GROMACS .gro file of C-alpha atoms in nm:
model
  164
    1UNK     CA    1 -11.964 -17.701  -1.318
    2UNK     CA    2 -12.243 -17.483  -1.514
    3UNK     CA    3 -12.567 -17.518  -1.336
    4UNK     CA    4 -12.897 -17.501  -1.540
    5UNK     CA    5 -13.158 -17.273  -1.407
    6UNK     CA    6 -13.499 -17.290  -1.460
    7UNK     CA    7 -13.784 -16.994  -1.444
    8UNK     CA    8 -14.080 -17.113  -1.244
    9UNK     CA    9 -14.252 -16.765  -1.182
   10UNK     CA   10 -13.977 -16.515  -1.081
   11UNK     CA   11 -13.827 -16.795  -0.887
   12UNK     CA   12 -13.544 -16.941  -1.020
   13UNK     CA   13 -13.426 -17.241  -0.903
   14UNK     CA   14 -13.118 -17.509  -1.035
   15UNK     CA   15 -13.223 -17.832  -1.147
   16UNK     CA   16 -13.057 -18.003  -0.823
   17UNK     CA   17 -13.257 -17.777  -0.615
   18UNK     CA   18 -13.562 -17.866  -0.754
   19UNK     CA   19 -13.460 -18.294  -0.734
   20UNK     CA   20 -13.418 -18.209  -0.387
   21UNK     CA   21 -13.817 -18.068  -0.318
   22UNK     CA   22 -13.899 -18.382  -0.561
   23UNK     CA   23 -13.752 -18.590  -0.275
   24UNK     CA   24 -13.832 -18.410   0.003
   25UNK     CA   25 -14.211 -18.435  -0.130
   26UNK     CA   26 -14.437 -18.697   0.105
   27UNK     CA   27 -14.659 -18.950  -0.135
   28UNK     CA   28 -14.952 -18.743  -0.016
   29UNK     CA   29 -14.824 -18.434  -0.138
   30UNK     CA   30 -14.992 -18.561  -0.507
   31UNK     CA   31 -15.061 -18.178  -0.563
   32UNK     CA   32 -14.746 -18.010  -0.470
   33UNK     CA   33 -14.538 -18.349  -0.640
   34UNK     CA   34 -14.777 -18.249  -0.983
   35UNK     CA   35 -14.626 -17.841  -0.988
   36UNK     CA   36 -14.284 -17.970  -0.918
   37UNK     CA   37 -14.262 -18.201  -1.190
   38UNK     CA   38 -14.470 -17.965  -1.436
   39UNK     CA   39 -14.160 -17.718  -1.347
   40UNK     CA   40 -13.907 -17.996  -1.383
   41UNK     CA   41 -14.060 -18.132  -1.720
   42UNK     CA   42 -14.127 -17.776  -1.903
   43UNK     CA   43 -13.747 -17.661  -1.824
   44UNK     CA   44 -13.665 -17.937  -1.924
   45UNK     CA   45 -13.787 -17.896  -2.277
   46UNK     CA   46 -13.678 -17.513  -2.257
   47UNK     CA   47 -13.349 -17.564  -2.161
   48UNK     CA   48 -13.107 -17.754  -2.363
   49UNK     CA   49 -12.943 -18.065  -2.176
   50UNK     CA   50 -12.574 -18.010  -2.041
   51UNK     CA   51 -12.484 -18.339  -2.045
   52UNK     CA   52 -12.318 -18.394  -1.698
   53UNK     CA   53 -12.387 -18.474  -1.333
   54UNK     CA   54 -12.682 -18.247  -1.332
   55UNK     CA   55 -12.902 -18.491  -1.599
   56UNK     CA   56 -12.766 -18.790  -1.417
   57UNK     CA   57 -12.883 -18.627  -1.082
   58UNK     CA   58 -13.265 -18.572  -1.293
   59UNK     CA   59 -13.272 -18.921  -1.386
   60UNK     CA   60 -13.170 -19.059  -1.059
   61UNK     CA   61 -13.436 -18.886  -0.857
   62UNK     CA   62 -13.740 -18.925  -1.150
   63UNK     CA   63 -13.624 -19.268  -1.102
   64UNK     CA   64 -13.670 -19.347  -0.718
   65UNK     CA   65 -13.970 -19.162  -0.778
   66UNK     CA   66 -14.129 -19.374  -1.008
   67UNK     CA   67 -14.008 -19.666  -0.773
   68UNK     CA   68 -14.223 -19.490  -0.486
   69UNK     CA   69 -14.525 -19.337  -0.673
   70UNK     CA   70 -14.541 -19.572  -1.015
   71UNK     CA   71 -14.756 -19.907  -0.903
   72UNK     CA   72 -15.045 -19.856  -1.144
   73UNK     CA   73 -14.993 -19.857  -1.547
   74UNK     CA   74 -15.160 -19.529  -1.737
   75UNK     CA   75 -15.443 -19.716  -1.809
   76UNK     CA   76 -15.529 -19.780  -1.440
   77UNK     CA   77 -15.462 -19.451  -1.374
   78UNK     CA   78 -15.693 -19.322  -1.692
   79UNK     CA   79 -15.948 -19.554  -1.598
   80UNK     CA   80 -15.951 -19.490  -1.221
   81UNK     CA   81 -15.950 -19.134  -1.289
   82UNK     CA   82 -15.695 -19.098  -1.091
   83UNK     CA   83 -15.587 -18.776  -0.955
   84UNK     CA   84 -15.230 -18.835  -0.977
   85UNK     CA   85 -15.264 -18.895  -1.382
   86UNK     CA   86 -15.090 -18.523  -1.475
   87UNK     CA   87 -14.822 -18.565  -1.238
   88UNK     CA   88 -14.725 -18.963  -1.343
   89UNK     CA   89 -14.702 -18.822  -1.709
   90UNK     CA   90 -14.482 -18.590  -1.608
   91UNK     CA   91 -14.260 -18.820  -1.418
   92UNK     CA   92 -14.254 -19.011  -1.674
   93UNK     CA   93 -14.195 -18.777  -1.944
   94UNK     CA   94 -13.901 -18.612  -1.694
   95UNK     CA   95 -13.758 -19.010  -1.678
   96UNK     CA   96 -13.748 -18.998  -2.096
   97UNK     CA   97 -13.582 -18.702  -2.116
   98UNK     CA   98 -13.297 -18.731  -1.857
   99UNK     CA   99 -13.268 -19.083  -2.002
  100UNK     CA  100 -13.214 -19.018  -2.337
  101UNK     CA  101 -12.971 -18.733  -2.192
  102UNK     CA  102 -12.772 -18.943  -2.007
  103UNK     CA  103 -12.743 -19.247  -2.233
  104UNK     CA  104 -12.572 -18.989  -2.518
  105UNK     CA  105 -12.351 -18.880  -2.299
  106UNK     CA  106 -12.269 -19.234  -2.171
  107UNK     CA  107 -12.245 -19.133  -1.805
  108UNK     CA  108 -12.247 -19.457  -1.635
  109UNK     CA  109 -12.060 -19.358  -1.303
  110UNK     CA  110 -12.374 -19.380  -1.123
  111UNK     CA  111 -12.575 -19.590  -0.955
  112UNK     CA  112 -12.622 -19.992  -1.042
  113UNK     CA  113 -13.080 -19.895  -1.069
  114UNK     CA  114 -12.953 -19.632  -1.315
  115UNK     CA  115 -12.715 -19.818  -1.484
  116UNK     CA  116 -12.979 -20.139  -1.519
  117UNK     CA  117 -13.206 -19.890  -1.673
  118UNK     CA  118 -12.965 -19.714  -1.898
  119UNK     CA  119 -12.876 -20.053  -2.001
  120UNK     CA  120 -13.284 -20.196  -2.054
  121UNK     CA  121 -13.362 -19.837  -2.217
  122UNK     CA  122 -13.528 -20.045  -2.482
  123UNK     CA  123 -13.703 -20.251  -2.253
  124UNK     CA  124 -13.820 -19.930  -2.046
  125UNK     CA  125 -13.942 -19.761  -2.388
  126UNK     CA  126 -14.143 -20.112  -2.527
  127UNK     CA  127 -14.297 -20.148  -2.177
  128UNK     CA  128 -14.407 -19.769  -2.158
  129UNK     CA  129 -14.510 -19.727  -2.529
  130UNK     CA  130 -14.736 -20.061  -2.461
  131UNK     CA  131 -14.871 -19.905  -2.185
  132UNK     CA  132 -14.936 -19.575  -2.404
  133UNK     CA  133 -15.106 -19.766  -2.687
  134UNK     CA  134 -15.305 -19.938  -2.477
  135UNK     CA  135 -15.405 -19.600  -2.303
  136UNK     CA  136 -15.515 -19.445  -2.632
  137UNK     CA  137 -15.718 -19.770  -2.758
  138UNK     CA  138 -15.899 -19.757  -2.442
  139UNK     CA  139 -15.973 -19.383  -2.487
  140UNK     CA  140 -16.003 -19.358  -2.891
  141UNK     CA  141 -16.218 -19.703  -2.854
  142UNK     CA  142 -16.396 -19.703  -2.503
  143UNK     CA  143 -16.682 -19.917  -2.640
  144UNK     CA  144 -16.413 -20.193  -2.704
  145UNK     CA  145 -16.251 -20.154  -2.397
  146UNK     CA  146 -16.560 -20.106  -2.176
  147UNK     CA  147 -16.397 -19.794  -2.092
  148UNK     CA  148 -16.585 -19.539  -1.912
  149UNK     CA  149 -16.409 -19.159  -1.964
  150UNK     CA  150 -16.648 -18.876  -1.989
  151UNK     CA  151 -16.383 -18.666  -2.087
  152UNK     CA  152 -16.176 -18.789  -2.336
  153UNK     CA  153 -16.035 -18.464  -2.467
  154UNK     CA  154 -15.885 -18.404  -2.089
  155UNK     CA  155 -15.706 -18.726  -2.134
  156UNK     CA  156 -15.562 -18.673  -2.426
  157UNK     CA  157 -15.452 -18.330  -2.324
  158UNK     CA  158 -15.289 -18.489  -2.011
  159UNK     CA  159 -15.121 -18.776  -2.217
  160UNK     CA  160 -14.975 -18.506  -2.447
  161UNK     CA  161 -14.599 -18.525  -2.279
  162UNK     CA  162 -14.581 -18.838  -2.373
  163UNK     CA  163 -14.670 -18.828  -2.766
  164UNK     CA  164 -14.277 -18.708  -2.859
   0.00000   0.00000   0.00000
């Protein structure tokens, strides 16, 4: 089995390394959850998907994650200003990626939450492209929303994983 590394510094680490810290992070660990899934999400986009055990692996873990960590919707988050915002965009943006990954190479000897997903992919991408639109009205529109953001730009920046 080929094993994807990815360059975080002059560390580098293989992608089931890396699901493991994403585990073994605690919920209060926002900061040190944040740089692993920065890490996670940029080698993602550098290095191309093998489509195997190792993006099934990805999507399993981004998953129970988002089961722990994922109660509030972006625009809780965005209005909250909660500090957890960078890091639930790149959960998220991991959970796209691995997803779309997995469902082209039609892995689906795995487990029946990733399978249920794989098989409501639709349903995931409506619900989280609601959630996005409503995001950006809120910011693009905060008079309408009652929205209070005094820094928009920020938000946008932060929301930028999510645009492709």
């Amino acid at each position: 089995q080929i094993s994807r590394n990815l360059n975080a510094g002059t560390n580098s680490q293989s992608i089931p390394a890396i699901c493991q810290q994403l585990q073994n992070v605690s919920k209060e660990q926002s900061q040190r959850r944040e740089e692993i899934l920065a890490d996670l999400h940029t080698g993602l986009h550098r290095v191309p998907m093998i489509q195997g055990s190792e993006d099934l692996t990805v999507l399993t873990t981004s998953l129970a994650v988002l089961r722990e960590t994922g109660t509030m919707t972006l625009l809780e988050l965005v209005s909250t200003n909660a500090p957890n915002l960078r890091s639930h965009v790149h959960l998220l943006s991991v959970c796209i990626l691995s997803l779309k990954s997995v469902t082209e190479c039609n892995d689906m000897d795995s487990s029946p939450m990733v399978k249920r997903v794989v098989g409501n992919r639709k349903v995931f991408y409506d619900m989280l492209l609601m959630q996005l639109i409503d995001t950006m009205y809120a910011v693009l529109h905060p008079s309408a929303w009652s929205f209070k953001s005094k820094n928009r730009a920020h938000i946008l920046r932060v929301l930028k994983p999510l645009r492709n």
